[in-house]
XYZ file of C-alpha atoms in Angstrom:
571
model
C -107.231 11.818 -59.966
C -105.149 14.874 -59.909
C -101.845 14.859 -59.357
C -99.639 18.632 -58.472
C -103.390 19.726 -58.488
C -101.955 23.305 -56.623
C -104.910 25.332 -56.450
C -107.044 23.455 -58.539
C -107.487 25.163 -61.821
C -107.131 22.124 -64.081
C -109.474 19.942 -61.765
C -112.238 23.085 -61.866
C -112.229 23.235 -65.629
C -112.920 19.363 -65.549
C -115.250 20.007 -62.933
C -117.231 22.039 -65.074
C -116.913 19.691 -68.342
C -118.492 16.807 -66.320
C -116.034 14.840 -64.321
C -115.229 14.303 -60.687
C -111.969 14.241 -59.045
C -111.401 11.548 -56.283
C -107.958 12.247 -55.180
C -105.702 15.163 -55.035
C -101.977 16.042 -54.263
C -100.028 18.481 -53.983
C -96.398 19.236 -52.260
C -97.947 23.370 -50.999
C -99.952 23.085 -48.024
C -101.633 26.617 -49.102
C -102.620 24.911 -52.394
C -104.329 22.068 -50.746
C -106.240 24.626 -48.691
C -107.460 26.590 -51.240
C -108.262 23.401 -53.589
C -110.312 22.260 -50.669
C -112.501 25.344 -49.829
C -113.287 25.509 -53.335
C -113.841 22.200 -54.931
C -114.658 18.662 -53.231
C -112.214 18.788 -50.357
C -109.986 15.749 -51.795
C -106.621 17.077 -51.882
C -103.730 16.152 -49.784
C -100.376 17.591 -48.773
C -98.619 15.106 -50.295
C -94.736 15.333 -51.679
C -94.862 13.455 -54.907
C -91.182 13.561 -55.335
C -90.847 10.412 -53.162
C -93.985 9.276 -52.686
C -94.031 5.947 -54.789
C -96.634 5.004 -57.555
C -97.423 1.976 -55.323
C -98.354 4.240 -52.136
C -100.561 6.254 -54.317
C -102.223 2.996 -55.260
C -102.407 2.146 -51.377
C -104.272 5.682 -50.605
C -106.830 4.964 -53.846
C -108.011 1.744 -52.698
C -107.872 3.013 -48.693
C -110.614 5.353 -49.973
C -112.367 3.212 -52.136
C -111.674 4.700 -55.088
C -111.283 3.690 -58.785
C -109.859 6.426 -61.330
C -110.583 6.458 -65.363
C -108.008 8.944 -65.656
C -105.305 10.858 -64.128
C -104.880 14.762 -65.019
C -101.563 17.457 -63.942
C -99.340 19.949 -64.234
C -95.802 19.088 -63.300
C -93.762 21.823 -62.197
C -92.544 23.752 -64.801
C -90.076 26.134 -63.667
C -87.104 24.280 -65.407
C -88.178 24.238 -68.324
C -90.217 28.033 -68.801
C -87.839 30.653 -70.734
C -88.597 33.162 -67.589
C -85.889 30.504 -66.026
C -82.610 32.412 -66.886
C -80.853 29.579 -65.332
C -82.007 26.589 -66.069
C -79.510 23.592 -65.275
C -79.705 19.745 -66.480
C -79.183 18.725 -62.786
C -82.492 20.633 -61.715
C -84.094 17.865 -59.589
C -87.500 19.361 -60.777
C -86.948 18.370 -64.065
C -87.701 14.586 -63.077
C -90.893 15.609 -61.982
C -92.950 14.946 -65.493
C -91.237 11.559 -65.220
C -92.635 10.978 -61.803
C -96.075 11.862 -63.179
C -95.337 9.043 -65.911
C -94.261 6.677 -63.174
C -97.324 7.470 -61.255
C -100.212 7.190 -64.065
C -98.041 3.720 -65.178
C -98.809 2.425 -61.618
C -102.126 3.643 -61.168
C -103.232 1.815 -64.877
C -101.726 -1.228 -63.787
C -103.665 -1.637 -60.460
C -106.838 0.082 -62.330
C -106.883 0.420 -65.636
C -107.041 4.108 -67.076
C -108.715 5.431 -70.089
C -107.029 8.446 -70.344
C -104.479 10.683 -68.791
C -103.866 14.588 -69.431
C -100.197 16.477 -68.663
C -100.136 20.224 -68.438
C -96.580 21.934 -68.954
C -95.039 24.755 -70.582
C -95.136 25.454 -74.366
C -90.703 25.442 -74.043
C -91.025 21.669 -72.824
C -91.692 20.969 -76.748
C -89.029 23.397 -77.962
C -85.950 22.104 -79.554
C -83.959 22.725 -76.330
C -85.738 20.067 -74.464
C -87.337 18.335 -77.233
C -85.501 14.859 -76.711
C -86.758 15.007 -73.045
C -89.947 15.336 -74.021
C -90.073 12.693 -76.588
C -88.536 10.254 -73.805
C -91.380 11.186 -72.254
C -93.765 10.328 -74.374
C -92.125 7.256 -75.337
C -92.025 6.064 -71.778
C -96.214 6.377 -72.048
C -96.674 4.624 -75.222
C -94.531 1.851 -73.997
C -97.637 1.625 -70.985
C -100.007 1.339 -73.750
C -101.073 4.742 -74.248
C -101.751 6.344 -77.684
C -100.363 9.900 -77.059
C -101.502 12.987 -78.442
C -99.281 16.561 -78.154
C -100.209 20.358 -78.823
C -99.221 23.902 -77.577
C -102.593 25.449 -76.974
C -103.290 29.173 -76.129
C -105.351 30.303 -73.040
C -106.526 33.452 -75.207
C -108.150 30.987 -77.739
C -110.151 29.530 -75.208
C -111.661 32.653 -73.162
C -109.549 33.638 -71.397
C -107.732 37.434 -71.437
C -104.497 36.346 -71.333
C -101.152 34.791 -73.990
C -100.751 31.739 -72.355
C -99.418 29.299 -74.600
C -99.361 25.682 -72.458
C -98.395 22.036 -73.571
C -100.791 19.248 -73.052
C -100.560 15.771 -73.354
C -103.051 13.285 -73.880
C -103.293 9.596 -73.609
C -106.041 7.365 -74.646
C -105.704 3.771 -73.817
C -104.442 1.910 -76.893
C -107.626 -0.565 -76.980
C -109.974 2.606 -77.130
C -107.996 5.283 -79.148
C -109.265 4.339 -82.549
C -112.773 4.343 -81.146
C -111.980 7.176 -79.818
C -110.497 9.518 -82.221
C -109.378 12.176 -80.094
C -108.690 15.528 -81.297
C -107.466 18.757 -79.450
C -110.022 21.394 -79.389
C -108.833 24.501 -81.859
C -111.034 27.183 -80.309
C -110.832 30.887 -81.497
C -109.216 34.054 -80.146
C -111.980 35.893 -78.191
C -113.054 39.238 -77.420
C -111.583 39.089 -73.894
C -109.513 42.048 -72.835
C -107.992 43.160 -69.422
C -111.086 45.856 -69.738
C -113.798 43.366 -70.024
C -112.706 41.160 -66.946
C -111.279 43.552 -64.204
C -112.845 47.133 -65.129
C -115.761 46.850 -62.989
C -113.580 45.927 -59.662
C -113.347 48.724 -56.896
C -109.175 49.833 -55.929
C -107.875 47.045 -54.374
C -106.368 47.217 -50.421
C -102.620 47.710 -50.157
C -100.655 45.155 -48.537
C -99.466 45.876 -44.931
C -97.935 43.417 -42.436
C -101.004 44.227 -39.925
C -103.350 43.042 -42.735
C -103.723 39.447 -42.941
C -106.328 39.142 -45.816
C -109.440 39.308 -43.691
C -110.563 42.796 -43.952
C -110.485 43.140 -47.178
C -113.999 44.162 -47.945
C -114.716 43.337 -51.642
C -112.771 40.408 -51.996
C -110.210 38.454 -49.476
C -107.658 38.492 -52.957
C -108.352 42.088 -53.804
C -105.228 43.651 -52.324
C -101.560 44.380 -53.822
C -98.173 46.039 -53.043
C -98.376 49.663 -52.228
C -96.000 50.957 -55.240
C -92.772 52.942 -52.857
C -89.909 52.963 -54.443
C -88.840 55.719 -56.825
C -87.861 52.749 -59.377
C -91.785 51.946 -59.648
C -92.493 55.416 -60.474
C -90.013 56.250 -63.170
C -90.892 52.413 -65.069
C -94.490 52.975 -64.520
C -94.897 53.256 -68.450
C -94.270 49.532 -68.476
C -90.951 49.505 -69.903
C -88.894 46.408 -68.490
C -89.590 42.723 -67.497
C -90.478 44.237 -64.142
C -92.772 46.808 -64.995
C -95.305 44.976 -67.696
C -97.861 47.527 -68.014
C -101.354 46.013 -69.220
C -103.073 47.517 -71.679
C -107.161 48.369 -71.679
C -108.236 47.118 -74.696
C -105.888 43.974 -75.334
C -105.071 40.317 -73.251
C -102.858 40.117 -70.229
C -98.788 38.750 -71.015
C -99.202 35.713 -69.394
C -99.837 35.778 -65.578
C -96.758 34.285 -64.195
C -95.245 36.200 -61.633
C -91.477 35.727 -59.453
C -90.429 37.563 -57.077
C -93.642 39.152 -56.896
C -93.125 40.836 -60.092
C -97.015 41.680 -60.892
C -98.140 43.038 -63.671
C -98.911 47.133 -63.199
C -102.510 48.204 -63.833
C -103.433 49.478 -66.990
C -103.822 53.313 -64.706
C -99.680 52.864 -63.688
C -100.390 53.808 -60.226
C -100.061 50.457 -58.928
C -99.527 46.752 -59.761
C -102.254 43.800 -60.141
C -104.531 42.991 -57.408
C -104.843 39.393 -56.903
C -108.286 38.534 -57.404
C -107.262 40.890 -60.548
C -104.796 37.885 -61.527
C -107.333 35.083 -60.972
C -109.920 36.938 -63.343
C -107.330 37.220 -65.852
C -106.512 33.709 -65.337
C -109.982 32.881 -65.652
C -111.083 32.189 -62.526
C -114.700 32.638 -60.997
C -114.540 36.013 -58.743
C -116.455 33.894 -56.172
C -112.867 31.689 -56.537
C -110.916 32.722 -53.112
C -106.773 32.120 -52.666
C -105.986 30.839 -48.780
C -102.308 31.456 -47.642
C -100.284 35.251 -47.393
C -99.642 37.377 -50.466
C -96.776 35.947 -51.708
C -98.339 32.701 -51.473
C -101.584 33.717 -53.042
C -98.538 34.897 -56.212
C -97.386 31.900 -56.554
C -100.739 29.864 -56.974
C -102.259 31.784 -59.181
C -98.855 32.090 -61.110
C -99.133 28.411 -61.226
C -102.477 27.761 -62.045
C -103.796 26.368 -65.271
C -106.570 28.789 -66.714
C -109.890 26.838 -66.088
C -111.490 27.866 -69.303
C -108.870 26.149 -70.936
C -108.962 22.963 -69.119
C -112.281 22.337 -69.220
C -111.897 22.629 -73.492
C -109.261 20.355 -72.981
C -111.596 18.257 -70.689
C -114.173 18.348 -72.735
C -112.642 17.294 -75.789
C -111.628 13.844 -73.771
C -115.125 13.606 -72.315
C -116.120 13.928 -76.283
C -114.645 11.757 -77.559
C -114.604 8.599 -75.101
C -117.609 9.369 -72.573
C -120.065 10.918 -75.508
C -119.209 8.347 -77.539
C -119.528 5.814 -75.498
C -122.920 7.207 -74.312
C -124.384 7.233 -77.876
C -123.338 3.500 -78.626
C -125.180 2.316 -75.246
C -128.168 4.553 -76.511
C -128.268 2.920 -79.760
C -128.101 -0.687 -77.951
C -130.490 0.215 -75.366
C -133.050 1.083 -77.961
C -132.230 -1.691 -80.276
C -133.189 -3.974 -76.801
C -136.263 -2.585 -76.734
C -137.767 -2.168 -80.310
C -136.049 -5.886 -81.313
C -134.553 -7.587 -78.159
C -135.526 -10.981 -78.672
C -138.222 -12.798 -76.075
C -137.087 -15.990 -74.192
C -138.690 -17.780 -71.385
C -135.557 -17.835 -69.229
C -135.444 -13.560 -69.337
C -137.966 -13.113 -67.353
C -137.981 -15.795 -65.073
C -136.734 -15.011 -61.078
C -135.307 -18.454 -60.508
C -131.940 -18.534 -60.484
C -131.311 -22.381 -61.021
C -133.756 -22.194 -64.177
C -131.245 -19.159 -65.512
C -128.584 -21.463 -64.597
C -129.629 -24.801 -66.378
C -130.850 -21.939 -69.765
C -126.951 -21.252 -69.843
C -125.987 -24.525 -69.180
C -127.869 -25.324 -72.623
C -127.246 -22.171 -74.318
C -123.094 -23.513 -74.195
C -121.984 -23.527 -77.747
C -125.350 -23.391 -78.692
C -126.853 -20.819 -80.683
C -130.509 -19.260 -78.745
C -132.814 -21.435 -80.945
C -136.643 -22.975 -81.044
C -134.647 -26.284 -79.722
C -133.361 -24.425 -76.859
C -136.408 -23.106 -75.618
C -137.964 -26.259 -76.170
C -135.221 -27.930 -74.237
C -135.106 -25.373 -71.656
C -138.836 -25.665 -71.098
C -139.655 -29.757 -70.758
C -136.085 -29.808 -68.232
C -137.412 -26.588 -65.662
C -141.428 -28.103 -66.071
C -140.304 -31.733 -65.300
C -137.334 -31.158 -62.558
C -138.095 -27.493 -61.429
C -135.549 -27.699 -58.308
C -131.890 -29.033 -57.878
C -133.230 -31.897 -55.913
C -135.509 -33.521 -58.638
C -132.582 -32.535 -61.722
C -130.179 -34.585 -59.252
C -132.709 -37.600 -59.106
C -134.004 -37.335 -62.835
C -132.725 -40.307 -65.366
C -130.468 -39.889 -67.586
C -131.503 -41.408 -69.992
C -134.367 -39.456 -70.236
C -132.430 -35.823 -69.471
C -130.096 -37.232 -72.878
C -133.045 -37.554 -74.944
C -134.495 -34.328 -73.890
C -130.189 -32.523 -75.151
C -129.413 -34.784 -77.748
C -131.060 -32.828 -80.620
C -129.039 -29.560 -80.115
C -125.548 -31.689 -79.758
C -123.694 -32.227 -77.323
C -125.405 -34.779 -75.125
C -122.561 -35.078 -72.292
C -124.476 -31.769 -71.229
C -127.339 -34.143 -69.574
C -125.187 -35.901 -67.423
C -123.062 -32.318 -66.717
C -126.807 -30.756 -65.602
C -127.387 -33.368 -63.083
C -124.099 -33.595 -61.466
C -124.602 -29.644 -61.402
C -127.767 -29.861 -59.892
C -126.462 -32.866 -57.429
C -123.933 -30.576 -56.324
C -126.258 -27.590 -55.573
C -129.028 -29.659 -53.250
C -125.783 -31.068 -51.438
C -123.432 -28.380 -51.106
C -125.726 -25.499 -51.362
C -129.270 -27.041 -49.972
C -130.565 -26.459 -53.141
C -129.843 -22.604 -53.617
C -127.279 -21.945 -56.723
C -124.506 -19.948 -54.953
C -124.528 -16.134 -55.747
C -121.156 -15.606 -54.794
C -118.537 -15.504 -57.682
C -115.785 -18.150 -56.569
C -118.816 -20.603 -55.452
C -119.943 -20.394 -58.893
C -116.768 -21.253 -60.514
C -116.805 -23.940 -58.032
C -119.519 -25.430 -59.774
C -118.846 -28.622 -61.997
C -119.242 -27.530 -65.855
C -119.277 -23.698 -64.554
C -116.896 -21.489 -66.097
C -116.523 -17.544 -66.689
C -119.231 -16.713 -69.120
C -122.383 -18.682 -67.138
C -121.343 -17.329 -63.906
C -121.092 -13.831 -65.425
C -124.236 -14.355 -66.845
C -125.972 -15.669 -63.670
C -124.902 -12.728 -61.880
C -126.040 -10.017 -64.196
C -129.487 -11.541 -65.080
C -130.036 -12.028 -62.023
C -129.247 -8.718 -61.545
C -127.106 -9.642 -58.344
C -123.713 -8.082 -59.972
C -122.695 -5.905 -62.540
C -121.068 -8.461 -64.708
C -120.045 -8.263 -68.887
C -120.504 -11.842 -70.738
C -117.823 -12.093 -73.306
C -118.603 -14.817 -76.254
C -117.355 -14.875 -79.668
C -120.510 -12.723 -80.473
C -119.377 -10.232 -77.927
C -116.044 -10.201 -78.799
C -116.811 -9.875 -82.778
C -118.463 -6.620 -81.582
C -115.684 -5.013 -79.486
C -113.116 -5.748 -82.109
C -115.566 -4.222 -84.852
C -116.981 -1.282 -82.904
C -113.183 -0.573 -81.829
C -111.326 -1.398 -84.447
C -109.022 -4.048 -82.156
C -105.600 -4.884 -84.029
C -105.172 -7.880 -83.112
C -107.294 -11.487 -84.188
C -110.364 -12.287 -81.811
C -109.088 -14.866 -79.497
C -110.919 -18.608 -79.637
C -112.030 -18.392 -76.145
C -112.792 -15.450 -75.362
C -114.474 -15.550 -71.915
C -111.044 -15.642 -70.416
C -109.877 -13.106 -72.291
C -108.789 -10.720 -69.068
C -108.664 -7.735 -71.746
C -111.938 -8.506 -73.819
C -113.625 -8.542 -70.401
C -112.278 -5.415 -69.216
C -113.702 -4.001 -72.785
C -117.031 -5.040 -71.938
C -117.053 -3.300 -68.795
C -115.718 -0.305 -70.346
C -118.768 -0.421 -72.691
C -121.100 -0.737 -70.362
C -120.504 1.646 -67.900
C -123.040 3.437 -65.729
C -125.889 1.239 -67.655
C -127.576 -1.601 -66.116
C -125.838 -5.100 -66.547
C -128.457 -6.850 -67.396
C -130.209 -4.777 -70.030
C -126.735 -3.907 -71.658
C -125.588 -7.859 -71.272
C -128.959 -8.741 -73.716
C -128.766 -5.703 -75.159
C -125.369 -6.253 -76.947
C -126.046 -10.193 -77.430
C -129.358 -9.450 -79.500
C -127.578 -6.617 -81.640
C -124.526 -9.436 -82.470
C -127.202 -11.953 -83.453
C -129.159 -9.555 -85.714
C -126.600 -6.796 -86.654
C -123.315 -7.356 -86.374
C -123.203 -10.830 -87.784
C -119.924 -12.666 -88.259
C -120.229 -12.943 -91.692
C -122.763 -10.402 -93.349
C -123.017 -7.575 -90.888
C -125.866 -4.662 -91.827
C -123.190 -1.810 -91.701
C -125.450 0.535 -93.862
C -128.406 0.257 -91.143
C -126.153 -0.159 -88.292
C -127.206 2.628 -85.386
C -123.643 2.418 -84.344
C -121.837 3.343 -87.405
C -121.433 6.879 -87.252
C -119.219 6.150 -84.213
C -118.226 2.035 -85.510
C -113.741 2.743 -85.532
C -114.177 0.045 -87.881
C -116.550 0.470 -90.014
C -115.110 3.411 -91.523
C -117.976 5.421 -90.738
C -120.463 4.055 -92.496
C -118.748 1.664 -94.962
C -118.988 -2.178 -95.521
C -117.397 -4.011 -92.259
C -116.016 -6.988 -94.153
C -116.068 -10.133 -92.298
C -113.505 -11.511 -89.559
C -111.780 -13.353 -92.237
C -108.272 -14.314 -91.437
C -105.780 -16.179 -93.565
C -102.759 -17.867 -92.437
C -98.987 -15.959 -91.859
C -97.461 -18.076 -94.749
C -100.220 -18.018 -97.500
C -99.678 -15.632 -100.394
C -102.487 -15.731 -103.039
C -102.885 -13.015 -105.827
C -105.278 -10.065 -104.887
C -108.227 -10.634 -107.120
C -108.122 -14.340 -105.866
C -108.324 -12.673 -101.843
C -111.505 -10.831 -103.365
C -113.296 -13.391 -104.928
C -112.802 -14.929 -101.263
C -113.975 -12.571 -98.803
C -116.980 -12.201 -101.495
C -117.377 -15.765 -100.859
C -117.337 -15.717 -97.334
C -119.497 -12.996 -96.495
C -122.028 -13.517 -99.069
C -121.906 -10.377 -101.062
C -120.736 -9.450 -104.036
C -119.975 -5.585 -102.911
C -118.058 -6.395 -100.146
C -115.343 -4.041 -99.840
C -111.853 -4.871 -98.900
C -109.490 -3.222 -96.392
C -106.017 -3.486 -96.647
């Protein structure tokens, strides 16, 4: 989502690195205009001054919509060193802390990956530098790792000096995975020459002209230069009269008072359309609104080339990743996925009783065996609920836990009277289930393929803390760990349940075991956080707060642990 999205400059540089904006806003009612005859039409006249995170929230879900991340540029005008008078009481200067309040709202109803904050380079200046880190502070206290840089628009293609601020967040839980860095690009061969030669002379301004017959472009007209002060600074002496040069970049293209740069001839000042081309716009780009409208929001706009490095620097290094460890499980499904009866069979009570055994049970010949004689001898929920006991026990007792007989029949009692003998597809009715708790009725729905559904074990969880590089200790039940779920879902993303559900449970079983993981063959460890690309993953080994014992004695334990004598130890 896009928040102070004016013409949409940020939004169409992430447009063109791959993502899609689902809600705009902007206070201009010209902005949202032109946003919306040029990219999706999503944007809204909206004053985000006083319109509350929660109402934001209110308008997401009233459209169905569920954003990763939040991108804008807060008005910068109290801040910018063009601002001769710039004044602590300067309401707009609580706008970046409005976009803070905002993205802290929207995370907590949705849960963001990322968010990106456009501003002037002056915002990280000593002047306003304790602002800023308030800022910043106020976003890592939401859970945000937050990244900072002053970043050039002439480094990134575009013929202009146009030094901005960003700021980037990446959720805590997936920074180290990760690993974001800011893009440094390299100054390019772009001059004033090279994007705006090859336009015809503009159309002067006049009040009869309303932009529509204007016969190259609707934005190719300017001021007709009248005043004998034009023609005496026309050498481009004075902040007024900036006079562009051929064969070098714009000064940045940020205009008051309709102070446009003058042509690199001195006969006349910028076009507009000559503006947006130095700003980087497409020429097929068109500005709705007057001329001094069309001024200020291109004055305001954030060169596209340069968002979509920015954007595509975020896309790297969460979506790419991301898309390469789903790869590498996806393939490891189908060269070594292992082969059970109960994955490829369409009833769902048989999938039901498999993870009713499968419950602290490792996937074993016992399983199968078990699974097998209890689906051939009581196929439906009506003969399970008649079966004997006795006989159901004998059939569990050699994988443990016996109670698990009597647990399938009331189960299957409860189905043929409650259900008529057809397990319940419906989340809460599952949980409703005697012995059913979060991981089986994940795992019912997404083998059954009748919701997109992550199963969080220890096995699953051993993987997200590994492949992320999680601070904190796995939890001991981690199927109702709210967090560990939302993780899963994360990982899978845009892939198919099912096939990413077995997918990541085969790799944990073969792979990434608990206590001798195969980091050195591991698909994933060019992108592992934690396996410091490429290096031993040592073990899940945790020792008590209180215990002190002397390094080589800690060694000689995680050796013993993991079963190798070249395990290597990170402090």
């Amino acid at each position: 989502m896009s928040l102070f999205s004016g013409p949409g400059g940020l939004d169409l540089g992430f447009h063109k690195a791959g993502f899609e904006t689902v809600f705009a806003a902007d206070f201009s009612e010209r902005a949202v205009e032109t946003y919306n005859d040029n990219l999706p039409p999503v944007s809204r006249q909206l004053d985000l001054a006083s319109t509350s995170p929660e109402e934001i929230v209110r308008l997401l879900r009233a459209g169905g919509t569920a954003p990763r991340g939040v991108i804008g540029g807060p008005p910068c005008q109290s801040f910018s060193q063009a601002n001769v008078r710039q004044r602590r009481d300067d309401p707009r200067r609580r706008l970046i802390f409005r976009f803070a309040e905002i993205v802290q709202g929207v995370d907590a109803a949705f849960g963001l990956d990322f968010f990106l904050m456009e501003n002037v380079s002056a915002l990280a200046q000593p002047k306003h530098r304790k602002l800023l880190d308030k800022l910043k502070r106020s976003f890592e206290k939401s859970g945000f790792i937050v990244y900072e840089a002053v970043k050039n628009a002439r480094d990134f293609g575009v013929a202009q000096r146009r030094p901005r601020l960003f700021l980037v967040g990446i959720k805590r839980d997936l920074a180290r995975f990760a690993a974001f860095e800011f893009p440094d690009g390299e100054p390019g061969s772009k001059t004033v020459r090279s994007e705006i030669q090859h336009l015809p002379d503009p159309v002067f301004f006049d009040r009869a002209n309303t932009g529509k017959r204007v016969p190259f472009h609707p934005n190719h007209w300017t001021m007709k230069p009248r005043s004998e002060k034009f023609l005496a600074a026309a050498n481009g002496t004075g902040r007024s009269f900036k006079k562009l040069d051929w064969d070098s970049e714009s000064p940045a293209v940020a205009y008051g008072h309709r102070e446009i740069h003058v042509h690199p001839t001195g006969t006349r000042r910028l076009s507009i359309l000559e503006a947006m081309l130095l700003q980087g716009f497409p020429q097929k780009f068109k500005l709705r609104g007057n001329l001094s409208e069309q001024v200020t929001q291109v004055s305001n706009a954030v060169p596209p080339p340069l968002a979509q490095a920015m954007a595509a620097a975020i896309r790297e290094s969460l979506y790419d990743r991301r898309q390469f460890a789903q790869t590498a499980l996806l393939e490891f499904l189908k060269a070594r996925g292992r082969q059970f009866p109960w994955r490829t069979t369409a009833n769902t009570f048989h999938l039901l009783v498999a993870e009713k055994l499968l419950q602290q049970t490792a996937a074993r010949a016992g399983v199968v065996e078990a699974y097998r004689e209890i689906t051939s001898r009581w196929p439906t929920p009506h003969d399970l609920a008649h079966a004997p006991a006795r006989e159901v026990r004998g059939i569990v007792q050699p994988l443990g836990l016996p109670y698990r007989a009597d647990e399938l029949i009331k189960l299957a009692a409860v189905i043929q009277r409650k259900h008529r003998g057809d397990v319940p597809l419906n989340r809460s009715e599952l949980l409703a289930l005697p012995g059913v708790g979060e991981y089986v009725a994940d795992a019912v729905l997404s083998f059954s393929e009748k919701e997109a559904a992550a199963v969080v074990d220890t096995n699953v969880s051993r993987l997200l803390h590994r492949l992320l590089a999680l601070p904190d200790t796995p939890p001991s039940n981690p199927s109702r760990s709210r967090r560990l779920k939302n993780l899963a879902t994360w990982l899978a993303d845009g892939q198919t349940s099912r096939e990413m559900n077995y997918a990541v449970l085969d790799f944990t079983a073969s792979i990434c075991g608990a206590r001798a993981p195969e980091c050195v063959t591991c698909p994933l460890r060019l992108h592992c956080a934690g396996s410091n690309k490429g290096g031993t993953m040592p073990a899940l080994v945790t020792f008590k707060p209180k215990q002190v014992e002397r390094p080589l004695r800690i060694v000689a334990r995680i050796r013993r642990l993991t079963n190798s004598r070249s395990a290597r130890v990170h402090w």
